[in-house]
Tab-separated table of C-alpha atoms and ligand atoms in Angstrom:
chain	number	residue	atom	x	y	z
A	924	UNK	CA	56.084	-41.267	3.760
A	925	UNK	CA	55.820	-37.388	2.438
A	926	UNK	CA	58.104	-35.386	3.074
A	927	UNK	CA	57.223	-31.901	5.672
A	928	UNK	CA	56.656	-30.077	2.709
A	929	UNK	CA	54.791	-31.886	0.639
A	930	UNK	CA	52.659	-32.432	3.814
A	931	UNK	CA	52.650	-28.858	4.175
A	932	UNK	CA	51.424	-28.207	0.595
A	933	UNK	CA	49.029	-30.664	0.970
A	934	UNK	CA	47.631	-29.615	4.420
A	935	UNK	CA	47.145	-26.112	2.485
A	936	UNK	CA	45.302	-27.338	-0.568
A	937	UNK	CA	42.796	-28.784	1.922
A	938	UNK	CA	42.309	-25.391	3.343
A	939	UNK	CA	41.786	-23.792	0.374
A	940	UNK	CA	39.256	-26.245	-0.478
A	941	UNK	CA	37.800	-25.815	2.541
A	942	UNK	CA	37.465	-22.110	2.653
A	943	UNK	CA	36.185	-22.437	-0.840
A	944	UNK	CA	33.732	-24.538	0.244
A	945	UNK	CA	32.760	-22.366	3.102
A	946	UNK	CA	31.892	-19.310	0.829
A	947	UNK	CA	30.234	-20.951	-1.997
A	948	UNK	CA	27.711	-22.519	0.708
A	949	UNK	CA	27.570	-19.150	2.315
A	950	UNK	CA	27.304	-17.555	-1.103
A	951	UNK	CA	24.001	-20.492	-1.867
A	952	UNK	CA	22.288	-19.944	1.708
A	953	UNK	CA	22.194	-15.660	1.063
A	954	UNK	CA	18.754	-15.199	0.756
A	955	UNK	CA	17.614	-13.109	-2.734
A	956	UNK	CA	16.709	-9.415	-1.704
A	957	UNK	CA	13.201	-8.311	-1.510
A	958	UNK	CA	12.232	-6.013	-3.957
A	959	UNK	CA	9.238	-4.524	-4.539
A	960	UNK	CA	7.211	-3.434	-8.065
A	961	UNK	CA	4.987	-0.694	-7.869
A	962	UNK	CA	3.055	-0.370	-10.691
A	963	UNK	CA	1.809	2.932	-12.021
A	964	UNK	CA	0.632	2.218	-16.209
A	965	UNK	CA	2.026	3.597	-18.771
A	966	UNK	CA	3.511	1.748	-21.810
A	967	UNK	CA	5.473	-0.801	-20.180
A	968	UNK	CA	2.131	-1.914	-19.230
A	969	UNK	CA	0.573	-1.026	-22.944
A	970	UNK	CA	-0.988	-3.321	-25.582
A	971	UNK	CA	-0.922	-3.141	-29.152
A	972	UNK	CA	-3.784	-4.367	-31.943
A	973	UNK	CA	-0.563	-6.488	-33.618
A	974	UNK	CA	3.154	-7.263	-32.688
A	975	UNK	CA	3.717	-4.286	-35.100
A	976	UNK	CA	1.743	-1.503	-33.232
A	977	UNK	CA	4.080	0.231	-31.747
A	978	UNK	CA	2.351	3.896	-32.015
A	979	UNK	CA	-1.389	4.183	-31.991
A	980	UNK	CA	-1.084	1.518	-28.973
A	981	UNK	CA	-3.286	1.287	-25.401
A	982	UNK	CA	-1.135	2.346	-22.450
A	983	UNK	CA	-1.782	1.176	-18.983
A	984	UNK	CA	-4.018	-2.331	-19.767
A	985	UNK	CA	-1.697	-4.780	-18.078
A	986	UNK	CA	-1.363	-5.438	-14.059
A	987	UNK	CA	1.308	-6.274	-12.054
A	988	UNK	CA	0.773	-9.303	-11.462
A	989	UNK	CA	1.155	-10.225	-15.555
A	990	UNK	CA	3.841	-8.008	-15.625
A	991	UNK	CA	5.900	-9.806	-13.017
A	992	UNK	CA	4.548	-13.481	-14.983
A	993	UNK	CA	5.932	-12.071	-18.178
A	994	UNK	CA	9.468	-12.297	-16.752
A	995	UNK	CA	9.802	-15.339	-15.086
A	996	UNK	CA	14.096	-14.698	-14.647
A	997	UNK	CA	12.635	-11.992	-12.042
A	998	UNK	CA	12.409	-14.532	-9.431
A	999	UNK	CA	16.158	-15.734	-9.432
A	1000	UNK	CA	17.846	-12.679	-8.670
A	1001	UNK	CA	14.824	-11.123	-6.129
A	1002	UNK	CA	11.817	-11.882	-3.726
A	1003	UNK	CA	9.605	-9.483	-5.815
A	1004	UNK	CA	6.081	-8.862	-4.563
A	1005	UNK	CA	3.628	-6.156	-6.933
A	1006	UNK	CA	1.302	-3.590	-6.200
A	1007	UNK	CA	-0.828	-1.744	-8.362
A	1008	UNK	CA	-0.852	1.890	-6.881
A	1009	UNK	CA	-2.453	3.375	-9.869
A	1010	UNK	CA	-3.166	2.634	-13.682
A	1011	UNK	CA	-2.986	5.472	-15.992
A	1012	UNK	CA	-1.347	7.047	-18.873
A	1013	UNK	CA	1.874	8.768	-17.540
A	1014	UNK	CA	0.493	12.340	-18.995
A	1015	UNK	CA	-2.248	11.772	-16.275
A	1016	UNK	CA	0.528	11.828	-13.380
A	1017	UNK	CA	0.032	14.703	-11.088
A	1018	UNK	CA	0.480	16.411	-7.729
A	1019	UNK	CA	-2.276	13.901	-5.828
A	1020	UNK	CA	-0.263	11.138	-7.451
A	1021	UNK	CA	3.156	12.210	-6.200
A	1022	UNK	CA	2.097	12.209	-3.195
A	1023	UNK	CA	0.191	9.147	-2.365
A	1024	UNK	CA	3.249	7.272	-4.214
A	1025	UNK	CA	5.722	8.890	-2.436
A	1026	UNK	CA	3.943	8.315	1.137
A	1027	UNK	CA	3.920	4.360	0.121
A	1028	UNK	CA	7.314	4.180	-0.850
A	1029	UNK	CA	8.448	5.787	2.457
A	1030	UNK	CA	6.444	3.611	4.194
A	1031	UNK	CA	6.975	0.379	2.366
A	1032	UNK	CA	10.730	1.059	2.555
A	1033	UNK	CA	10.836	1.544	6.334
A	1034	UNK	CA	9.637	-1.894	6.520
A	1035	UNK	CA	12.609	-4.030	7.309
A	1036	UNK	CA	12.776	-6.959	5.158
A	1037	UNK	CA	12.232	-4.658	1.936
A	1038	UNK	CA	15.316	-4.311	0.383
A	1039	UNK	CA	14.411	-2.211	-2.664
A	1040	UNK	CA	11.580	-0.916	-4.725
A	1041	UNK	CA	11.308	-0.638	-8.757
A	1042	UNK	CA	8.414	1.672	-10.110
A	1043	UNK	CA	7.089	0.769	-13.439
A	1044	UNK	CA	6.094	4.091	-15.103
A	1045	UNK	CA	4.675	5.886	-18.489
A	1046	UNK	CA	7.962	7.564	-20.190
A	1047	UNK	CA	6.343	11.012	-20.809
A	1048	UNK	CA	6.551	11.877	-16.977
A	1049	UNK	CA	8.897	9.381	-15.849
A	1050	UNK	CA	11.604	12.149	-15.482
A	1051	UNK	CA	9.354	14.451	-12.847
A	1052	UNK	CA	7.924	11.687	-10.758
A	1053	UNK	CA	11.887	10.176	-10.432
A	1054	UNK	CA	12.879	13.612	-9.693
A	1055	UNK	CA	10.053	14.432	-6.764
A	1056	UNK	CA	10.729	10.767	-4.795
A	1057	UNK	CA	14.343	11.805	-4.973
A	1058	UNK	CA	13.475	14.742	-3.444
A	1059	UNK	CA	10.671	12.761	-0.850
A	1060	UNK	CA	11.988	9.442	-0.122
A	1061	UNK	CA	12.955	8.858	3.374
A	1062	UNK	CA	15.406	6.052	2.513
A	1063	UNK	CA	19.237	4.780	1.052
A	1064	UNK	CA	17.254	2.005	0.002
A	1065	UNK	CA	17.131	1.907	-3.909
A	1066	UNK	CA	14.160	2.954	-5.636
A	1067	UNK	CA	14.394	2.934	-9.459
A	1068	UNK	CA	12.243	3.948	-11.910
A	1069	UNK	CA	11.404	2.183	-15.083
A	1070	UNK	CA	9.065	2.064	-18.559
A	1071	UNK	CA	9.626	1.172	-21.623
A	1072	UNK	CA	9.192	2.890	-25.113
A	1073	UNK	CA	7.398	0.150	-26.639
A	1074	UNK	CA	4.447	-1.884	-25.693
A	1075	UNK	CA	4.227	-5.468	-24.056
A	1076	UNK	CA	2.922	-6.992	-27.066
A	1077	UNK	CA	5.305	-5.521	-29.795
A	1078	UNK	CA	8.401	-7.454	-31.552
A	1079	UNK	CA	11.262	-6.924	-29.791
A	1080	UNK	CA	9.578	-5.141	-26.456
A	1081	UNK	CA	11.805	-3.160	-23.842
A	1082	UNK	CA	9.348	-4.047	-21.151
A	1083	UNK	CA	10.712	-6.936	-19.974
A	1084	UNK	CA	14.771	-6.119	-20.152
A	1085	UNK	CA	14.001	-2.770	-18.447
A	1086	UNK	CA	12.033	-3.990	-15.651
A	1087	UNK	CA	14.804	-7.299	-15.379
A	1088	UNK	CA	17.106	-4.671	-15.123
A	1089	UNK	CA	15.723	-2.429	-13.082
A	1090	UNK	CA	14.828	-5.378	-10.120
A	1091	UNK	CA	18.347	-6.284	-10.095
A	1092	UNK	CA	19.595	-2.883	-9.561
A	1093	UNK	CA	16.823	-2.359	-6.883
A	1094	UNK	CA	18.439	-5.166	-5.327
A	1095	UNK	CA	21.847	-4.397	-5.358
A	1096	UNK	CA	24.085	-3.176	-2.658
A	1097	UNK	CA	25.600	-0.640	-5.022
A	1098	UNK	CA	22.261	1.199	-5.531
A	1099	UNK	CA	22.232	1.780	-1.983
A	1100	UNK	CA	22.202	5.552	-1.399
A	1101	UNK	CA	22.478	6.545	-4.624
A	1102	UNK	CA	19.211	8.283	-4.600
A	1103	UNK	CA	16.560	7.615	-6.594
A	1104	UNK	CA	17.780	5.905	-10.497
A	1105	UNK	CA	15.976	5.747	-13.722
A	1106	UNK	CA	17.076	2.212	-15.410
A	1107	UNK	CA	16.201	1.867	-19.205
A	1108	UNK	CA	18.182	0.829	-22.553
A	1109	UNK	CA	20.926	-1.145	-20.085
A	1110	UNK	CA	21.995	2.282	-18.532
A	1111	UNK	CA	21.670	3.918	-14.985
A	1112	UNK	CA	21.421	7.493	-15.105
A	1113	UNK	CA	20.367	10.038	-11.582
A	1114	UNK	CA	16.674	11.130	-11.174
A	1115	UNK	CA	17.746	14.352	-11.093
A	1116	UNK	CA	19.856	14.542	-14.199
A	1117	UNK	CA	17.893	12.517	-16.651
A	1118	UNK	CA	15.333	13.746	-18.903
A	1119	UNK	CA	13.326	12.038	-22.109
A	1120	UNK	CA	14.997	12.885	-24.888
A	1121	UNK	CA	13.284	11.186	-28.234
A	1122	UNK	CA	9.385	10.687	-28.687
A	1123	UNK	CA	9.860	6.986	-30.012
A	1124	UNK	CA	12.821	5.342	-29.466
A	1125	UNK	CA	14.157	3.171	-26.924
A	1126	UNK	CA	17.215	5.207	-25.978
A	1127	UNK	CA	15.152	8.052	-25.285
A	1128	UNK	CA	16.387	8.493	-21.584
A	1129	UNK	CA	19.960	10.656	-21.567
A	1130	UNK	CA	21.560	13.132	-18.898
A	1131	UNK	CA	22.727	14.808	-21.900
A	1132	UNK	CA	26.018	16.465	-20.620
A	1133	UNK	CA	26.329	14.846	-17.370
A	1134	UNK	CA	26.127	11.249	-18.251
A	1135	UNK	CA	24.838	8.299	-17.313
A	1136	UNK	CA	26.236	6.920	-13.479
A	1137	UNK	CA	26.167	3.163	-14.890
A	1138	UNK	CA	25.120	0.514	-16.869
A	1139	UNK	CA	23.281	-3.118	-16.114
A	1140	UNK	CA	25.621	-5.583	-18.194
A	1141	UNK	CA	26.166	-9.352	-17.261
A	1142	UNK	CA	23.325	-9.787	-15.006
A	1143	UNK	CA	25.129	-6.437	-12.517
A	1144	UNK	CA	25.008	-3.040	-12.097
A	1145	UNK	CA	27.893	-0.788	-12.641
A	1146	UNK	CA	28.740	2.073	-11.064
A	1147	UNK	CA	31.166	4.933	-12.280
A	1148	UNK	CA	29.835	8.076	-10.674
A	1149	UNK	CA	27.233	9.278	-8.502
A	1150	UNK	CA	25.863	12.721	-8.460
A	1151	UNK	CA	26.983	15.354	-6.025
A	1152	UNK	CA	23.443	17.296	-5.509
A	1153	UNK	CA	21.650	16.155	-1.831
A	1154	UNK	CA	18.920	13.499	-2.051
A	1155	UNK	CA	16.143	11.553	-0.386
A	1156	UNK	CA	17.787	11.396	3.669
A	1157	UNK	CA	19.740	14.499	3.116
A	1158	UNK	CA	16.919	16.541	1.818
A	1159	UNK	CA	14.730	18.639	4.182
A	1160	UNK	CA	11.000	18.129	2.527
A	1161	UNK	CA	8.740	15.631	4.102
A	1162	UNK	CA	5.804	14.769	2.229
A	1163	UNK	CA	4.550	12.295	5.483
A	1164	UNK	CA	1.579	15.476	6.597
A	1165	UNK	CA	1.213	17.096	3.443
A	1166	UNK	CA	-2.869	16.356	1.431
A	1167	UNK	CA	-1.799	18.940	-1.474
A	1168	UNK	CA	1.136	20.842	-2.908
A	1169	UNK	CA	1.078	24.393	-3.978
A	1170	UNK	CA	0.387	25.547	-7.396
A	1171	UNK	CA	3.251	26.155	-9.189
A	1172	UNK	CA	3.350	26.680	-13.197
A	1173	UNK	CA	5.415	26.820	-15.825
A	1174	UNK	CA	5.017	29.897	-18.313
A	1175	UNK	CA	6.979	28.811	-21.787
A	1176	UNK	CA	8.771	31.229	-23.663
A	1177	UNK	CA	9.146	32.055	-27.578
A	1178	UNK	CA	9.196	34.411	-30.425
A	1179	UNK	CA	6.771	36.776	-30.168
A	1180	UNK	CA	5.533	35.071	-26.944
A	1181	UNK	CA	2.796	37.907	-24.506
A	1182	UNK	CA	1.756	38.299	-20.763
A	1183	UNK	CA	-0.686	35.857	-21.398
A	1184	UNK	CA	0.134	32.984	-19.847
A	1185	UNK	CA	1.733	34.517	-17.032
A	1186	UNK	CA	-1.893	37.174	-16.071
A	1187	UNK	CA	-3.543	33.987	-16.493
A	1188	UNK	CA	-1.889	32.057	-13.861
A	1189	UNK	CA	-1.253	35.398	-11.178
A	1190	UNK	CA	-5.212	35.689	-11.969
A	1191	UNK	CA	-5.717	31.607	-11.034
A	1192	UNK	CA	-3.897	32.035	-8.179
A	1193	UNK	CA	-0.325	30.182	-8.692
A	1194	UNK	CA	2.146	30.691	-5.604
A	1195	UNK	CA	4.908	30.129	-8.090
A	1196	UNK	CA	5.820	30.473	-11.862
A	1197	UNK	CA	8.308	29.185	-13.889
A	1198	UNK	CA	9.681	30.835	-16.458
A	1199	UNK	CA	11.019	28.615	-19.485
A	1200	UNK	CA	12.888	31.750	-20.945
A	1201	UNK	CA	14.611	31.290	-24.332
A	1202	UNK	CA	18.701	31.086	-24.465
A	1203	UNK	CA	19.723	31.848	-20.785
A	1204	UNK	CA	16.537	32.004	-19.460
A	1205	UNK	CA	15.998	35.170	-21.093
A	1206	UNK	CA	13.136	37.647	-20.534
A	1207	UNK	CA	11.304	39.164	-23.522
A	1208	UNK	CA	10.086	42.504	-22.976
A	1209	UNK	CA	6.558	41.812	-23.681
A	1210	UNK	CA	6.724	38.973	-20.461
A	1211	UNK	CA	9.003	40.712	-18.074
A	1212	UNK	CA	6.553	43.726	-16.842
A	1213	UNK	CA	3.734	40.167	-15.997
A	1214	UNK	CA	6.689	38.078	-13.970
A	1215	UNK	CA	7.396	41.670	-11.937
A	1216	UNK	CA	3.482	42.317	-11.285
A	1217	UNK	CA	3.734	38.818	-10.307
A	1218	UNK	CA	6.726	39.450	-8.074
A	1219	UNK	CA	5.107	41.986	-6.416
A	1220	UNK	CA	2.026	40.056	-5.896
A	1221	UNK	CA	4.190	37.330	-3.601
A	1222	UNK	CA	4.318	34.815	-6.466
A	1223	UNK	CA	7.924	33.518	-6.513
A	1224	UNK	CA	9.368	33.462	-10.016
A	1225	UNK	CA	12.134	30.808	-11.384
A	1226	UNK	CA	14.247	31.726	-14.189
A	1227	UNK	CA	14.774	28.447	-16.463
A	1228	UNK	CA	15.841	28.059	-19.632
A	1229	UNK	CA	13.985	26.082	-22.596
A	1230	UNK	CA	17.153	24.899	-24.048
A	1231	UNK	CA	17.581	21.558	-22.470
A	1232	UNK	CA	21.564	21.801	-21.603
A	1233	UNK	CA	23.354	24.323	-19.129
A	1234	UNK	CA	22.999	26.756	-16.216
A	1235	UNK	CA	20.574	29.953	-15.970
A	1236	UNK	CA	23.325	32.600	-14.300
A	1237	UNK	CA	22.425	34.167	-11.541
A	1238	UNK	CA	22.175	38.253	-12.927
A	1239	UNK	CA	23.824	37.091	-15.875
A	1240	UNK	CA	19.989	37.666	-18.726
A	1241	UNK	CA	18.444	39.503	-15.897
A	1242	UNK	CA	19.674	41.294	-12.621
A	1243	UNK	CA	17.997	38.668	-10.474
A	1244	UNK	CA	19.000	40.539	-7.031
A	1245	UNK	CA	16.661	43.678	-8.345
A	1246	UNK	CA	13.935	41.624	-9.639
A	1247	UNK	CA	13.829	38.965	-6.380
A	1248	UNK	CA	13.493	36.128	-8.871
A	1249	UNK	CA	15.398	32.514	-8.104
A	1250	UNK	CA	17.467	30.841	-10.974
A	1251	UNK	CA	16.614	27.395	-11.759
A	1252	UNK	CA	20.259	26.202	-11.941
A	1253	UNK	CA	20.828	23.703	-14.769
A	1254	UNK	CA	17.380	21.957	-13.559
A	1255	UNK	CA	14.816	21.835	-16.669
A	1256	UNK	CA	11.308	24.131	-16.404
A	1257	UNK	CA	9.171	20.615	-15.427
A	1258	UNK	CA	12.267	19.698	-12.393
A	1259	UNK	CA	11.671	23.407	-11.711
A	1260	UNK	CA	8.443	23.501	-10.914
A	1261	UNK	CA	8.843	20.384	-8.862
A	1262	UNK	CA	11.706	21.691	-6.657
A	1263	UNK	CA	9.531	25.164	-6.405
A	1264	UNK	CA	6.643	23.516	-5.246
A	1265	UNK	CA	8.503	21.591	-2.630
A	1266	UNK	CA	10.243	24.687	-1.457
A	1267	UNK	CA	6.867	26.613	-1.110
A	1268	UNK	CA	6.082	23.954	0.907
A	1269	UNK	CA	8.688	25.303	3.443
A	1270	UNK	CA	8.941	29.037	3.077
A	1271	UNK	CA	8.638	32.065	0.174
A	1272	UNK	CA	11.865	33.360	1.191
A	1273	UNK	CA	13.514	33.766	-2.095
A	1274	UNK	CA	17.137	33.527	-0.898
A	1275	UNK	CA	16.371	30.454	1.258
A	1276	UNK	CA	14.752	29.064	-2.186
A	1277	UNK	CA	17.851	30.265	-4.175
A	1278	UNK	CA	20.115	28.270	-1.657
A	1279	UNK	CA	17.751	24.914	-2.315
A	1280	UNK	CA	18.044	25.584	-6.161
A	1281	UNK	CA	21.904	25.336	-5.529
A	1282	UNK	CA	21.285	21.834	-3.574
A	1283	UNK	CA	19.366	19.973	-5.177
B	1208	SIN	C1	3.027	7.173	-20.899
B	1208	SIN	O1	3.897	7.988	-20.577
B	1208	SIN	O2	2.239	6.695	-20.077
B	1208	SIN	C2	2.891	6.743	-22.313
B	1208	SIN	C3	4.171	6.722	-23.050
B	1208	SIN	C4	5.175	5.752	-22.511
B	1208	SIN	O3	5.051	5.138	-21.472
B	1208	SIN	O4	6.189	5.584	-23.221
């Protein structure tokens, strides 16, 4: 006979077991999310003459559907499906391109069963085009961006980690509303923070100062921080009606740098001009008479900074409130441009745009 508490001891071992039981079938039956690869080109999708060829190489040869083959793991952790939206050379990205990617992602992502979406993408622009769907997408789903820096057919390719990577943070629950992620070299870093950092090597992709927000390690994504600038729902651009965005360029600055540049783009028409000023987004004397002509012509100038790291100061290098010019904030001149064009999209009230450089 056992005793009444051995019985109970026994009666809650079986429970245990039981509830164990319970979750690990539970756990089995969860259907994989459904993520979705759009493919754009770049190098990720690149061939080389030998397993050596890792410059001199053919970006954008291989389709989705060889890209997805290549990494046969893809279909334990996710329902992935491809597309091939375009296939180009990332330096061959532009405005039309944004946009028709941007309007399939929203609408792909508003379809119910699609849990996530990874873009494959050329490095050189991977930055901007992370930067403007963060800015676009209509969704907390995830959307990540990812290339790689060498091509499928070298030794040692970052293709297929990247884009393993990148699938299982598209389809995790801690992506969710973390606005649009760049996943590369086993780390998670913002759209809106990351830039390319290195012409050749693998761990090209940094948020220099800020940081990365996580890394992919043992088959997971990890999360330490998110960033604290609006995105995607919370932003008030919408791309759905929109065939073309306005001309914005970006005027670079140096020694000895003229009005060139800048009477070349007032004369082509630009609605906005960014100015990638030396130090604090300095203006040389030579350029600063060309960005006020261009003031006064309606064309709304953005004070950025070459330098790569830090904040342009409001009337700190120029007294912004006399000249009606916007400061870029610590975005770079090419996430400049983007956010400009966006805001033109809304208004050319240069305080309004001053407030959107400050939220996003
Ligand atoms: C490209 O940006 O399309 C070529 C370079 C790369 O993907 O690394």
């Amino acid at each position: 006979m056992l005793s009444i508490p051995a019985f109970r001891n026994l009666y809650a071992l079986f429970l245990l077991a039981f509830a164990l039981t319970a979750a690990h079938a539970q756990q089995a039956a969860a259907p994989l999310p459904r993520v979705l690869i759009l493919a754009t080109g770049g190098t990720i999708a690149g061939t080389g003459a030998t397993s050596t060829t890792t410059v001199g190489y053919t970006a954008a040869t291989v389709g989705v559907d060889n890209l997805i083959k290549s990494v046969p793991e893809l279909q334990k952790i996710a329902r992935v499906g491809g597309e091939q939206v375009f296939q180009i050379a990332s330096e061959n990205m532009g405005n039309a391109e944004w946009l028709t990617l941007a309007k399939r992602v929203n609408a792909l992502l508003a379809q119910p069963d699609v849990d996530g979406i990874v873009i494959t993408h050329g490095t050189d622009t991977l930055e901007e085009t992370a930067y403007f769907l963060d800015l676009v997408v209509k969704s907390r789903k995830p959307v990540v961006l990812v290339g790689a820096m060498r091509p499928s057919t070298a030794l040692s390719a970052d293709g297929p980690i990247n884009l393993y990577n990148a699938v299982l943070t598209a389809g995790s629950q801690e992506a969710v509303g973390k606005g649009v992620l760049v996943v590369m070299n086993d780390q998670i870093n913002a759209a809106r923070d990351v830039t390319k950092t290195n012409t050749t090597t693998p761990d090209t992709f940094k948020a220099t100062e800020l940081g990365v927000l996580g890394y992919v390690v043992g088959n997971r994504p990890h999360f330490y921080r998110q960033s604290t600038r609006k995105h995607t729902v919370d932003t008030e651009f919408d791309v759905s009606q929109l065939q073309s965005l306005p001309d914005v360029q970006i005027a670079y600055t140096y020694a000895n740098v003229g009005p060139t540049a800048v009477d070349a783009f007032v004369a082509a028409g630009a609605r906005g001009i960014v100015h990638a000023g030396v130090g604090d987004g300095s203006l040389p004397n030579r350029v600063k008479p060309a960005l006020v002509n261009a003031r006064a012509k309606g064309i709304v100038v953005v004070r950025a900074s070459r330098v790569g790291q830090g904040i342009v100061a409001r009337n700190g290098e120029a007294n912004d409130d006399q000249l009606d010019f916007v400061v870029a904030d610590n975005l770079n001149p090419q996430k400049a441009r983007i956010l400009l064009m966006l805001a033109l999209t809304k208004t050319s009230d240069t305080r309004v745009i001053q407030r959107m450089f400050y939220t996003y």
